[in-house]
PDB file of C-alpha atoms in Angstrom:
ATOM      1  CA  UNK A   1     -19.557 -73.248-110.283  1.00  0.00           C
ATOM      2  CA  UNK A   2     -21.428 -71.988-107.235  1.00  0.00           C
ATOM      3  CA  UNK A   3     -20.064 -72.879-103.817  1.00  0.00           C
ATOM      4  CA  UNK A   4     -22.324 -74.875-101.532  1.00  0.00           C
ATOM      5  CA  UNK A   5     -22.271 -74.282 -97.782  1.00  0.00           C
ATOM      6  CA  UNK A   6     -22.202 -77.189 -95.329  1.00  0.00           C
ATOM      7  CA  UNK A   7     -22.664 -77.501 -91.592  1.00  0.00           C
ATOM      8  CA  UNK A   8     -19.610 -78.807 -89.745  1.00  0.00           C
ATOM      9  CA  UNK A   9     -18.766 -79.117 -86.069  1.00  0.00           C
ATOM     10  CA  UNK A  10     -15.328 -78.212 -84.742  1.00  0.00           C
ATOM     11  CA  UNK A  11     -14.856 -79.341 -81.141  1.00  0.00           C
ATOM     12  CA  UNK A  12     -18.629 -79.521 -80.708  1.00  0.00           C
ATOM     13  CA  UNK A  13     -19.471 -76.057 -82.069  1.00  0.00           C
ATOM     14  CA  UNK A  14     -21.374 -75.694 -85.346  1.00  0.00           C
ATOM     15  CA  UNK A  15     -20.101 -73.624 -88.290  1.00  0.00           C
ATOM     16  CA  UNK A  16     -21.303 -72.982 -91.842  1.00  0.00           C
ATOM     17  CA  UNK A  17     -18.405 -73.273 -94.306  1.00  0.00           C
ATOM     18  CA  UNK A  18     -17.891 -73.677 -98.093  1.00  0.00           C
ATOM     19  CA  UNK A  19     -17.856 -77.324 -99.169  1.00  0.00           C
ATOM     20  CA  UNK A  20     -14.751 -76.906-101.349  1.00  0.00           C
ATOM     21  CA  UNK A  21     -12.455 -76.325 -98.363  1.00  0.00           C
ATOM     22  CA  UNK A  22     -10.238 -78.821 -96.624  1.00  0.00           C
ATOM     23  CA  UNK A  23     -10.815 -79.364 -92.922  1.00  0.00           C
ATOM     24  CA  UNK A  24      -7.773 -77.214 -92.183  1.00  0.00           C
ATOM     25  CA  UNK A  25      -8.899 -74.307 -94.370  1.00  0.00           C
ATOM     26  CA  UNK A  26     -12.455 -74.619 -93.054  1.00  0.00           C
ATOM     27  CA  UNK A  27     -11.181 -74.243 -89.495  1.00  0.00           C
ATOM     28  CA  UNK A  28      -9.408 -71.042 -90.484  1.00  0.00           C
ATOM     29  CA  UNK A  29     -12.524 -69.871 -92.335  1.00  0.00           C
ATOM     30  CA  UNK A  30     -14.428 -70.419 -89.089  1.00  0.00           C
ATOM     31  CA  UNK A  31     -11.971 -68.217 -87.210  1.00  0.00           C
ATOM     32  CA  UNK A  32      -9.493 -70.678 -85.714  1.00  0.00           C
ATOM     33  CA  UNK A  33      -5.845 -69.588 -85.729  1.00  0.00           C
ATOM     34  CA  UNK A  34      -3.735 -72.652 -86.396  1.00  0.00           C
ATOM     35  CA  UNK A  35      -0.312 -72.385 -84.803  1.00  0.00           C
ATOM     36  CA  UNK A  36       0.218 -76.110 -84.141  1.00  0.00           C
ATOM     37  CA  UNK A  37      -0.772 -79.193 -86.083  1.00  0.00           C
ATOM     38  CA  UNK A  38      -0.607 -77.415 -89.439  1.00  0.00           C
ATOM     39  CA  UNK A  39       2.946 -78.153 -90.654  1.00  0.00           C
ATOM     40  CA  UNK A  40       3.487 -78.330 -94.401  1.00  0.00           C
ATOM     41  CA  UNK A  41      -0.217 -78.142 -95.416  1.00  0.00           C
ATOM     42  CA  UNK A  42       0.476 -80.533 -98.279  1.00  0.00           C
ATOM     43  CA  UNK A  43       0.134 -83.971 -96.698  1.00  0.00           C
ATOM     44  CA  UNK A  44       3.820 -84.675 -96.160  1.00  0.00           C
ATOM     45  CA  UNK A  45       4.521 -83.834 -92.512  1.00  0.00           C
ATOM     46  CA  UNK A  46       1.730 -85.769 -90.783  1.00  0.00           C
ATOM     47  CA  UNK A  47       1.137 -82.981 -88.241  1.00  0.00           C
ATOM     48  CA  UNK A  48      -2.605 -82.542 -88.842  1.00  0.00           C
ATOM     49  CA  UNK A  49      -3.906 -85.946 -87.734  1.00  0.00           C
ATOM     50  CA  UNK A  50      -7.678 -85.727 -87.378  1.00  0.00           C
ATOM     51  CA  UNK A  51     -10.611 -87.900 -86.390  1.00  0.00           C
ATOM     52  CA  UNK A  52     -14.168 -87.276 -87.532  1.00  0.00           C
ATOM     53  CA  UNK A  53     -17.539 -88.838 -88.106  1.00  0.00           C
ATOM     54  CA  UNK A  54     -20.550 -87.883 -90.208  1.00  0.00           C
ATOM     55  CA  UNK A  55     -23.866 -87.124 -88.528  1.00  0.00           C
ATOM     56  CA  UNK A  56     -26.084 -90.201 -88.576  1.00  0.00           C
ATOM     57  CA  UNK A  57     -23.159 -92.586 -89.112  1.00  0.00           C
ATOM     58  CA  UNK A  58     -21.424 -94.551 -86.363  1.00  0.00           C
ATOM     59  CA  UNK A  59     -18.058 -95.049 -88.055  1.00  0.00           C
ATOM     60  CA  UNK A  60     -15.171 -93.024 -86.649  1.00  0.00           C
ATOM     61  CA  UNK A  61     -12.880 -91.978 -89.501  1.00  0.00           C
ATOM     62  CA  UNK A  62      -9.303 -90.731 -89.582  1.00  0.00           C
ATOM     63  CA  UNK A  63      -7.637 -88.279 -91.953  1.00  0.00           C
ATOM     64  CA  UNK A  64      -5.075 -85.553 -92.463  1.00  0.00           C
ATOM     65  CA  UNK A  65      -6.872 -82.215 -92.170  1.00  0.00           C
ATOM     66  CA  UNK A  66      -4.913 -80.658 -95.040  1.00  0.00           C
ATOM     67  CA  UNK A  67      -6.020 -83.348 -97.514  1.00  0.00           C
ATOM     68  CA  UNK A  68      -9.637 -84.014 -96.574  1.00  0.00           C
ATOM     69  CA  UNK A  69     -12.571 -81.854 -97.679  1.00  0.00           C
ATOM     70  CA  UNK A  70     -15.410 -81.024 -95.329  1.00  0.00           C
ATOM     71  CA  UNK A  71     -18.774 -82.757 -95.631  1.00  0.00           C
ATOM     72  CA  UNK A  72     -22.255 -81.920 -94.432  1.00  0.00           C
ATOM     73  CA  UNK A  73     -22.717 -82.958 -90.817  1.00  0.00           C
ATOM     74  CA  UNK A  74     -19.019 -83.592 -90.187  1.00  0.00           C
ATOM     75  CA  UNK A  75     -17.934 -83.674 -86.531  1.00  0.00           C
ATOM     76  CA  UNK A  76     -14.207 -82.960 -86.294  1.00  0.00           C
ATOM     77  CA  UNK A  77     -11.602 -83.245 -83.536  1.00  0.00           C
ATOM     78  CA  UNK A  78      -7.893 -82.858 -84.217  1.00  0.00           C
ATOM     79  CA  UNK A  79      -5.532 -85.250 -82.471  1.00  0.00           C
ATOM     80  CA  UNK A  80      -2.805 -83.932 -80.153  1.00  0.00           C
ATOM     81  CA  UNK A  81       0.785 -84.996 -80.672  1.00  0.00           C
ATOM     82  CA  UNK A  82       0.879 -88.758 -80.242  1.00  0.00           C
ATOM     83  CA  UNK A  83       3.963 -89.954 -78.302  1.00  0.00           C
ATOM     84  CA  UNK A  84       5.232 -92.847 -80.412  1.00  0.00           C
ATOM     85  CA  UNK A  85       7.742 -95.137 -78.716  1.00  0.00           C
ATOM     86  CA  UNK A  86      11.135 -94.373 -80.245  1.00  0.00           C
ATOM     87  CA  UNK A  87      13.914 -96.674 -79.150  1.00  0.00           C
ATOM     88  CA  UNK A  88      17.503 -95.433 -79.130  1.00  0.00           C
ATOM     89  CA  UNK A  89      20.020 -97.346 -81.230  1.00  0.00           C
ATOM     90  CA  UNK A  90      23.211 -96.850 -83.206  1.00  0.00           C
ATOM     91  CA  UNK A  91      22.520 -97.832 -86.809  1.00  0.00           C
ATOM     92  CA  UNK A  92      26.230 -98.610 -87.233  1.00  0.00           C
ATOM     93  CA  UNK A  93      26.146-101.211 -84.459  1.00  0.00           C
ATOM     94  CA  UNK A  94      22.964-103.119 -85.295  1.00  0.00           C
ATOM     95  CA  UNK A  95      22.490-105.564 -88.139  1.00  0.00           C
ATOM     96  CA  UNK A  96      19.510-106.360 -90.406  1.00  0.00           C
ATOM     97  CA  UNK A  97      18.528-109.442 -88.411  1.00  0.00           C
ATOM     98  CA  UNK A  98      15.133-110.495 -87.067  1.00  0.00           C
ATOM     99  CA  UNK A  99      16.333-110.295 -83.466  1.00  0.00           C
ATOM    100  CA  UNK A 100      16.770-106.510 -83.811  1.00  0.00           C
ATOM    101  CA  UNK A 101      13.009-106.086 -83.914  1.00  0.00           C
ATOM    102  CA  UNK A 102      12.590-108.532 -81.042  1.00  0.00           C
ATOM    103  CA  UNK A 103      14.965-106.456 -78.936  1.00  0.00           C
ATOM    104  CA  UNK A 104      13.822-102.934 -79.856  1.00  0.00           C
ATOM    105  CA  UNK A 105      10.113-103.318 -80.687  1.00  0.00           C
ATOM    106  CA  UNK A 106       8.922-106.605 -79.142  1.00  0.00           C
ATOM    107  CA  UNK A 107       5.332-105.309 -79.066  1.00  0.00           C
ATOM    108  CA  UNK A 108       4.989-106.073 -82.788  1.00  0.00           C
ATOM    109  CA  UNK A 109       4.690-109.744 -81.827  1.00  0.00           C
ATOM    110  CA  UNK A 110       1.536-108.868 -79.875  1.00  0.00           C
ATOM    111  CA  UNK A 111      -0.277-107.845 -83.071  1.00  0.00           C
ATOM    112  CA  UNK A 112      -3.761-109.370 -83.038  1.00  0.00           C
ATOM    113  CA  UNK A 113      -4.323-108.958 -86.775  1.00  0.00           C
ATOM    114  CA  UNK A 114      -7.292-106.610 -86.377  1.00  0.00           C
ATOM    115  CA  UNK A 115      -6.141-104.455 -89.313  1.00  0.00           C
ATOM    116  CA  UNK A 116      -7.235-101.262 -87.527  1.00  0.00           C
ATOM    117  CA  UNK A 117      -3.878 -99.698 -88.400  1.00  0.00           C
ATOM    118  CA  UNK A 118      -4.369-100.245 -92.127  1.00  0.00           C
ATOM    119  CA  UNK A 119      -7.933 -98.958 -92.079  1.00  0.00           C
ATOM    120  CA  UNK A 120      -6.829 -95.827 -90.198  1.00  0.00           C
ATOM    121  CA  UNK A 121      -3.869 -94.903 -92.418  1.00  0.00           C
ATOM    122  CA  UNK A 122      -4.600 -91.699 -94.385  1.00  0.00           C
ATOM    123  CA  UNK A 123      -1.944 -92.697 -96.915  1.00  0.00           C
ATOM    124  CA  UNK A 124      -3.649 -96.003 -97.681  1.00  0.00           C
ATOM    125  CA  UNK A 125      -0.604 -98.023 -96.636  1.00  0.00           C
ATOM    126  CA  UNK A 126      -0.766-101.739 -95.853  1.00  0.00           C
ATOM    127  CA  UNK A 127       0.378-101.160 -92.296  1.00  0.00           C
ATOM    128  CA  UNK A 128      -0.553-104.517 -90.777  1.00  0.00           C
ATOM    129  CA  UNK A 129       1.193-106.259 -93.674  1.00  0.00           C
ATOM    130  CA  UNK A 130       4.474-104.438 -93.165  1.00  0.00           C
ATOM    131  CA  UNK A 131       4.333-105.207 -89.445  1.00  0.00           C
ATOM    132  CA  UNK A 132       4.031-108.888 -90.423  1.00  0.00           C
ATOM    133  CA  UNK A 133       7.153-108.519 -92.571  1.00  0.00           C
ATOM    134  CA  UNK A 134       8.925-106.785 -89.674  1.00  0.00           C
ATOM    135  CA  UNK A 135       8.120-109.781 -87.462  1.00  0.00           C
ATOM    136  CA  UNK A 136       9.890-112.014 -89.969  1.00  0.00           C
ATOM    137  CA  UNK A 137      12.857-109.682 -90.413  1.00  0.00           C
ATOM    138  CA  UNK A 138      12.089-108.876 -94.057  1.00  0.00           C
ATOM    139  CA  UNK A 139      13.236-105.262 -93.836  1.00  0.00           C
ATOM    140  CA  UNK A 140      13.291-104.683 -97.592  1.00  0.00           C
ATOM    141  CA  UNK A 141       9.559-105.411 -97.813  1.00  0.00           C
ATOM    142  CA  UNK A 142       8.840-103.215 -94.777  1.00  0.00           C
ATOM    143  CA  UNK A 143      10.780-100.388 -96.436  1.00  0.00           C
ATOM    144  CA  UNK A 144       8.844-100.852 -99.674  1.00  0.00           C
ATOM    145  CA  UNK A 145       5.380-100.915 -98.074  1.00  0.00           C
ATOM    146  CA  UNK A 146       6.071 -98.046 -95.647  1.00  0.00           C
ATOM    147  CA  UNK A 147       7.876 -95.746 -98.095  1.00  0.00           C
ATOM    148  CA  UNK A 148       5.058 -93.136 -98.122  1.00  0.00           C
ATOM    149  CA  UNK A 149       4.588 -93.041 -94.337  1.00  0.00           C
ATOM    150  CA  UNK A 150       4.381 -89.450 -93.025  1.00  0.00           C
ATOM    151  CA  UNK A 151       4.754 -90.449 -89.341  1.00  0.00           C
ATOM    152  CA  UNK A 152       1.350 -89.027 -88.355  1.00  0.00           C
ATOM    153  CA  UNK A 153       0.828 -91.786 -85.776  1.00  0.00           C
ATOM    154  CA  UNK A 154      -2.858 -92.393 -86.535  1.00  0.00           C
ATOM    155  CA  UNK A 155      -2.212 -96.111 -86.994  1.00  0.00           C
ATOM    156  CA  UNK A 156      -0.731 -96.314 -83.499  1.00  0.00           C
ATOM    157  CA  UNK A 157      -3.655 -94.438 -81.973  1.00  0.00           C
ATOM    158  CA  UNK A 158      -5.955 -97.207 -83.198  1.00  0.00           C
ATOM    159  CA  UNK A 159      -3.716-100.146 -82.240  1.00  0.00           C
ATOM    160  CA  UNK A 160      -4.833-102.331 -79.272  1.00  0.00           C
ATOM    161  CA  UNK A 161      -1.313-103.777 -79.049  1.00  0.00           C
ATOM    162  CA  UNK A 162       0.199-100.257 -78.694  1.00  0.00           C
ATOM    163  CA  UNK A 163       2.619-100.784 -81.581  1.00  0.00           C
ATOM    164  CA  UNK A 164       4.541 -97.719 -82.790  1.00  0.00           C
ATOM    165  CA  UNK A 165       4.184 -98.650 -86.452  1.00  0.00           C
ATOM    166  CA  UNK A 166       5.939 -95.553 -87.915  1.00  0.00           C
ATOM    167  CA  UNK A 167       9.030 -96.073 -85.747  1.00  0.00           C
ATOM    168  CA  UNK A 168       9.170 -99.780 -86.625  1.00  0.00           C
ATOM    169  CA  UNK A 169       8.983 -98.830 -90.301  1.00  0.00           C
ATOM    170  CA  UNK A 170      11.630 -96.131 -89.910  1.00  0.00           C
ATOM    171  CA  UNK A 171      14.048 -98.605 -88.339  1.00  0.00           C
ATOM    172  CA  UNK A 172      13.427-101.041 -91.196  1.00  0.00           C
ATOM    173  CA  UNK A 173      14.041 -98.352 -93.828  1.00  0.00           C
ATOM    174  CA  UNK A 174      17.283 -97.348 -92.128  1.00  0.00           C
ATOM    175  CA  UNK A 175      18.472-100.937 -91.979  1.00  0.00           C
ATOM    176  CA  UNK A 176      17.482-101.468 -95.585  1.00  0.00           C
ATOM    177  CA  UNK A 177      19.222 -98.310 -96.727  1.00  0.00           C
ATOM    178  CA  UNK A 178      22.448 -99.021 -94.875  1.00  0.00           C
ATOM    179  CA  UNK A 179      22.831-102.755 -95.366  1.00  0.00           C
ATOM    180  CA  UNK A 180      20.487-104.180 -98.010  1.00  0.00           C
ATOM    181  CA  UNK A 181      19.839-101.665-100.793  1.00  0.00           C
ATOM    182  CA  UNK A 182      22.370-101.448-103.669  1.00  0.00           C
ATOM    183  CA  UNK A 183      25.150 -98.960-103.052  1.00  0.00           C
ATOM    184  CA  UNK A 184      24.656 -95.587-104.773  1.00  0.00           C
ATOM    185  CA  UNK A 185      27.876 -94.107-106.132  1.00  0.00           C
ATOM    186  CA  UNK A 186      26.251 -90.846-107.224  1.00  0.00           C
ATOM    187  CA  UNK A 187      25.106 -90.183-103.637  1.00  0.00           C
ATOM    188  CA  UNK A 188      28.696 -90.588-102.436  1.00  0.00           C
ATOM    189  CA  UNK A 189      29.827 -88.154-105.117  1.00  0.00           C
ATOM    190  CA  UNK A 190      27.186 -85.578-104.148  1.00  0.00           C
ATOM    191  CA  UNK A 191      28.116 -85.812-100.444  1.00  0.00           C
ATOM    192  CA  UNK A 192      31.763 -85.270-101.407  1.00  0.00           C
ATOM    193  CA  UNK A 193      30.815 -82.186-103.431  1.00  0.00           C
ATOM    194  CA  UNK A 194      28.800 -80.763-100.526  1.00  0.00           C
ATOM    195  CA  UNK A 195      31.684 -81.226 -98.092  1.00  0.00           C
ATOM    196  CA  UNK A 196      34.020 -79.503-100.557  1.00  0.00           C
ATOM    197  CA  UNK A 197      31.713 -76.471-100.615  1.00  0.00           C
ATOM    198  CA  UNK A 198      30.691 -76.760-104.252  1.00  0.00           C
ATOM    199  CA  UNK A 199      27.131 -75.549-103.598  1.00  0.00           C
ATOM    200  CA  UNK A 200      27.773 -72.789-101.057  1.00  0.00           C
ATOM    201  CA  UNK A 201      27.590 -69.994-103.631  1.00  0.00           C
ATOM    202  CA  UNK A 202      24.402 -71.450-105.111  1.00  0.00           C
ATOM    203  CA  UNK A 203      22.822 -71.515-101.634  1.00  0.00           C
ATOM    204  CA  UNK A 204      23.821 -67.911-101.004  1.00  0.00           C
ATOM    205  CA  UNK A 205      22.256 -66.925-104.323  1.00  0.00           C
ATOM    206  CA  UNK A 206      19.018 -68.688-103.360  1.00  0.00           C
ATOM    207  CA  UNK A 207      18.923 -66.988 -99.963  1.00  0.00           C
ATOM    208  CA  UNK A 208      19.150 -63.607-101.685  1.00  0.00           C
ATOM    209  CA  UNK A 209      16.138 -64.206-103.951  1.00  0.00           C
ATOM    210  CA  UNK A 210      12.620 -62.948-103.268  1.00  0.00           C
ATOM    211  CA  UNK A 211       9.649 -65.233-102.598  1.00  0.00           C
ATOM    212  CA  UNK A 212       8.339 -64.677-106.141  1.00  0.00           C
ATOM    213  CA  UNK A 213      11.723 -65.569-107.644  1.00  0.00           C
ATOM    214  CA  UNK A 214      11.891 -68.751-105.555  1.00  0.00           C
ATOM    215  CA  UNK A 215       8.374 -69.753-106.617  1.00  0.00           C
ATOM    216  CA  UNK A 216       9.303 -69.195-110.273  1.00  0.00           C
ATOM    217  CA  UNK A 217      12.433 -71.327-109.895  1.00  0.00           C
ATOM    218  CA  UNK A 218      10.416 -74.095-108.247  1.00  0.00           C
ATOM    219  CA  UNK A 219       7.684 -74.085-110.889  1.00  0.00           C
ATOM    220  CA  UNK A 220      10.210 -74.240-113.755  1.00  0.00           C
ATOM    221  CA  UNK A 221      12.720 -76.619-112.179  1.00  0.00           C
ATOM    222  CA  UNK A 222      14.167 -79.588-114.022  1.00  0.00           C
ATOM    223  CA  UNK A 223      12.575 -82.805-112.748  1.00  0.00           C
ATOM    224  CA  UNK A 224      14.756 -85.897-112.880  1.00  0.00           C
ATOM    225  CA  UNK A 225      13.064 -88.789-114.686  1.00  0.00           C
TER     226      UNK A 225
END
């Protein structure tokens, strides 16, 4: 299949790039050296938060640059690190009660229900819905709906109430994991084995392998069902 070339604009400058590239790869094709905001390159770290629009369209769209392919007439601007509000707390001293959110993240009660956070999420999460559950102290539901959050912060960039949605969700998942989710005996056993040094030799063996050997191990690993 022949590759089509498309016109894209990175920071206002036009480039001609293959249409089968992601925004991130297209930037490198155009000559940009990415040393920040590139992270894992597989959509898991949330470092490559990006905003863009298509020529002739008014809608401003959000995406992760490593997941989104370029389009004809795409105007792109990557987002700098977004300083989410992260409150300090000791998970051992707080309880899964509604008042925890009121004390640590009271701004969630200023949510105007605009749904901009949900529309902006590159993971397709129901962000406004899990904030509603956080308001009611239903941390299990927040944990469920926010499970695939990659902490990119795009939802917060678009929020008129200045809610730090990813940090709210992270607190809920921690509370759920410590106090509400069923206890996992096999996790306790694995932690015990790690502390006893059971896997130290295996780690040393991995460190001694070449990149090709590691890739082969990864591609032929046993996947737990």
